Coordinates of C-alpha atoms in Angstrom, one line a residue:
M25 CA 4.0 -14.2 15.7
A26 CA 1.7 -11.3 16.5
V27 CA 2.4 -8.0 14.8
A28 CA 1.8 -4.8 16.7
R29 CA -0.9 -2.4 15.4
L30 CA 0.0 1.2 14.8
T31 CA -1.2 3.6 17.5
D32 CA -3.4 6.5 16.6
S33 CA -0.4 8.9 16.6
E34 CA 1.7 6.5 14.5
R35 CA -1.2 6.2 12.0
E36 CA -1.4 10.0 11.8
E37 CA 2.3 10.1 11.2
L38 CA 2.0 7.5 8.4
L39 CA -0.6 9.7 6.6
R40 CA 1.4 12.8 7.1
R41 CA 4.4 11.2 5.5
H42 CA 2.3 9.7 2.7
P43 CA -0.5 12.2 2.0
E44 CA -1.5 10.4 -1.2
W45 CA -2.8 7.4 0.9
S46 CA -6.0 7.6 2.8
L47 CA -7.5 5.6 5.6
A48 CA -10.0 2.9 4.7
R49 CA -11.9 0.2 6.6
D50 CA -12.5 2.3 9.7
G51 CA -8.8 3.0 10.0
D52 CA -7.7 -0.6 9.6
A53 CA -6.1 -0.1 6.2
I54 CA -4.7 2.6 3.9
E55 CA -5.4 2.8 0.2
R56 CA -4.3 4.7 -2.9
T57 CA -5.2 4.7 -6.5
F58 CA -2.5 5.1 -9.1
A59 CA -3.2 6.2 -12.7
F60 CA -0.9 5.5 -15.7
A61 CA -0.8 6.2 -19.4
D62 CA -2.0 2.8 -20.4
F63 CA -2.4 -0.9 -19.3
N64 CA 1.2 -1.7 -20.1
E65 CA 2.5 1.0 -17.6
A66 CA 0.0 -0.1 -15.0
F67 CA 1.0 -3.8 -15.3
G68 CA 4.7 -2.9 -15.2
F69 CA 4.1 -1.0 -12.0
M70 CA 2.2 -3.9 -10.5
T71 CA 5.1 -6.2 -11.4
R72 CA 7.5 -3.9 -9.6
V73 CA 5.2 -3.8 -6.5
A74 CA 4.9 -7.6 -6.6
L75 CA 8.6 -8.0 -6.5
L76 CA 8.9 -5.7 -3.5
A77 CA 5.9 -7.3 -1.7
D78 CA 7.3 -10.8 -2.2
K79 CA 10.7 -9.8 -0.8
A80 CA 9.0 -8.2 2.2
D81 CA 6.5 -11.1 2.6
H82 CA 3.8 -8.5 2.8
H83 CA 1.3 -8.6 0.0
P84 CA -1.1 -5.8 -1.0
E85 CA -4.8 -6.2 -1.8
W86 CA -5.2 -4.6 -5.2
S87 CA -7.1 -4.4 -8.4
N88 CA -6.4 -3.2 -11.9
V89 CA -8.7 -1.7 -14.5
Y90 CA -6.9 -0.7 -17.7
N91 CA -4.6 2.2 -16.6
R92 CA -5.6 2.3 -12.9
V93 CA -4.2 0.3 -10.0
Q94 CA -5.9 0.5 -6.6
I95 CA -3.9 -0.7 -3.6
A96 CA -5.0 -1.4 -0.1
L97 CA -2.5 -2.2 2.7
T98 CA -3.4 -3.8 6.0
T99 CA -1.7 -6.4 8.2
H100 CA -4.1 -9.3 8.8
D101 CA -1.8 -10.6 11.6
A102 CA -2.2 -7.3 13.5
G103 CA -5.9 -6.8 12.7
G104 CA -5.2 -3.5 11.2
L105 CA -2.3 -1.2 10.2
S106 CA 1.2 -2.0 11.3
Q107 CA 4.7 -0.8 10.6
R108 CA 4.8 -3.3 7.7
D109 CA 2.1 -1.3 5.9
A110 CA 4.1 2.0 6.5
D111 CA 7.2 0.4 5.1
M112 CA 5.3 -1.0 2.1
A113 CA 3.7 2.4 1.4
K114 CA 7.1 4.0 1.5
A115 CA 8.6 1.5 -0.9
I116 CA 5.6 1.8 -3.3
D117 CA 5.8 5.6 -3.2
A118 CA 9.5 5.3 -4.1
L119 CA 8.6 3.6 -7.3

């Protein structure tokens, strides 16, 4: 089942609502870097995100180096950003 890509105005609204995220990959993804006190906090955050992502069946691309977690969101089925990414960014920001 195809997933609709966000329009330019929807993408702008996404960034307005989530200013900590930035466009990446020529506008086909958004990304954000989170910093924590230490590895334990970073890993705990990743665990909470993993639970959200699994429930939503929408998994981030991410990396972790000690106290930093970098997350990229994109919808491969849409070939770019979709409402699923906006929803996941909102859920992650709520953590």
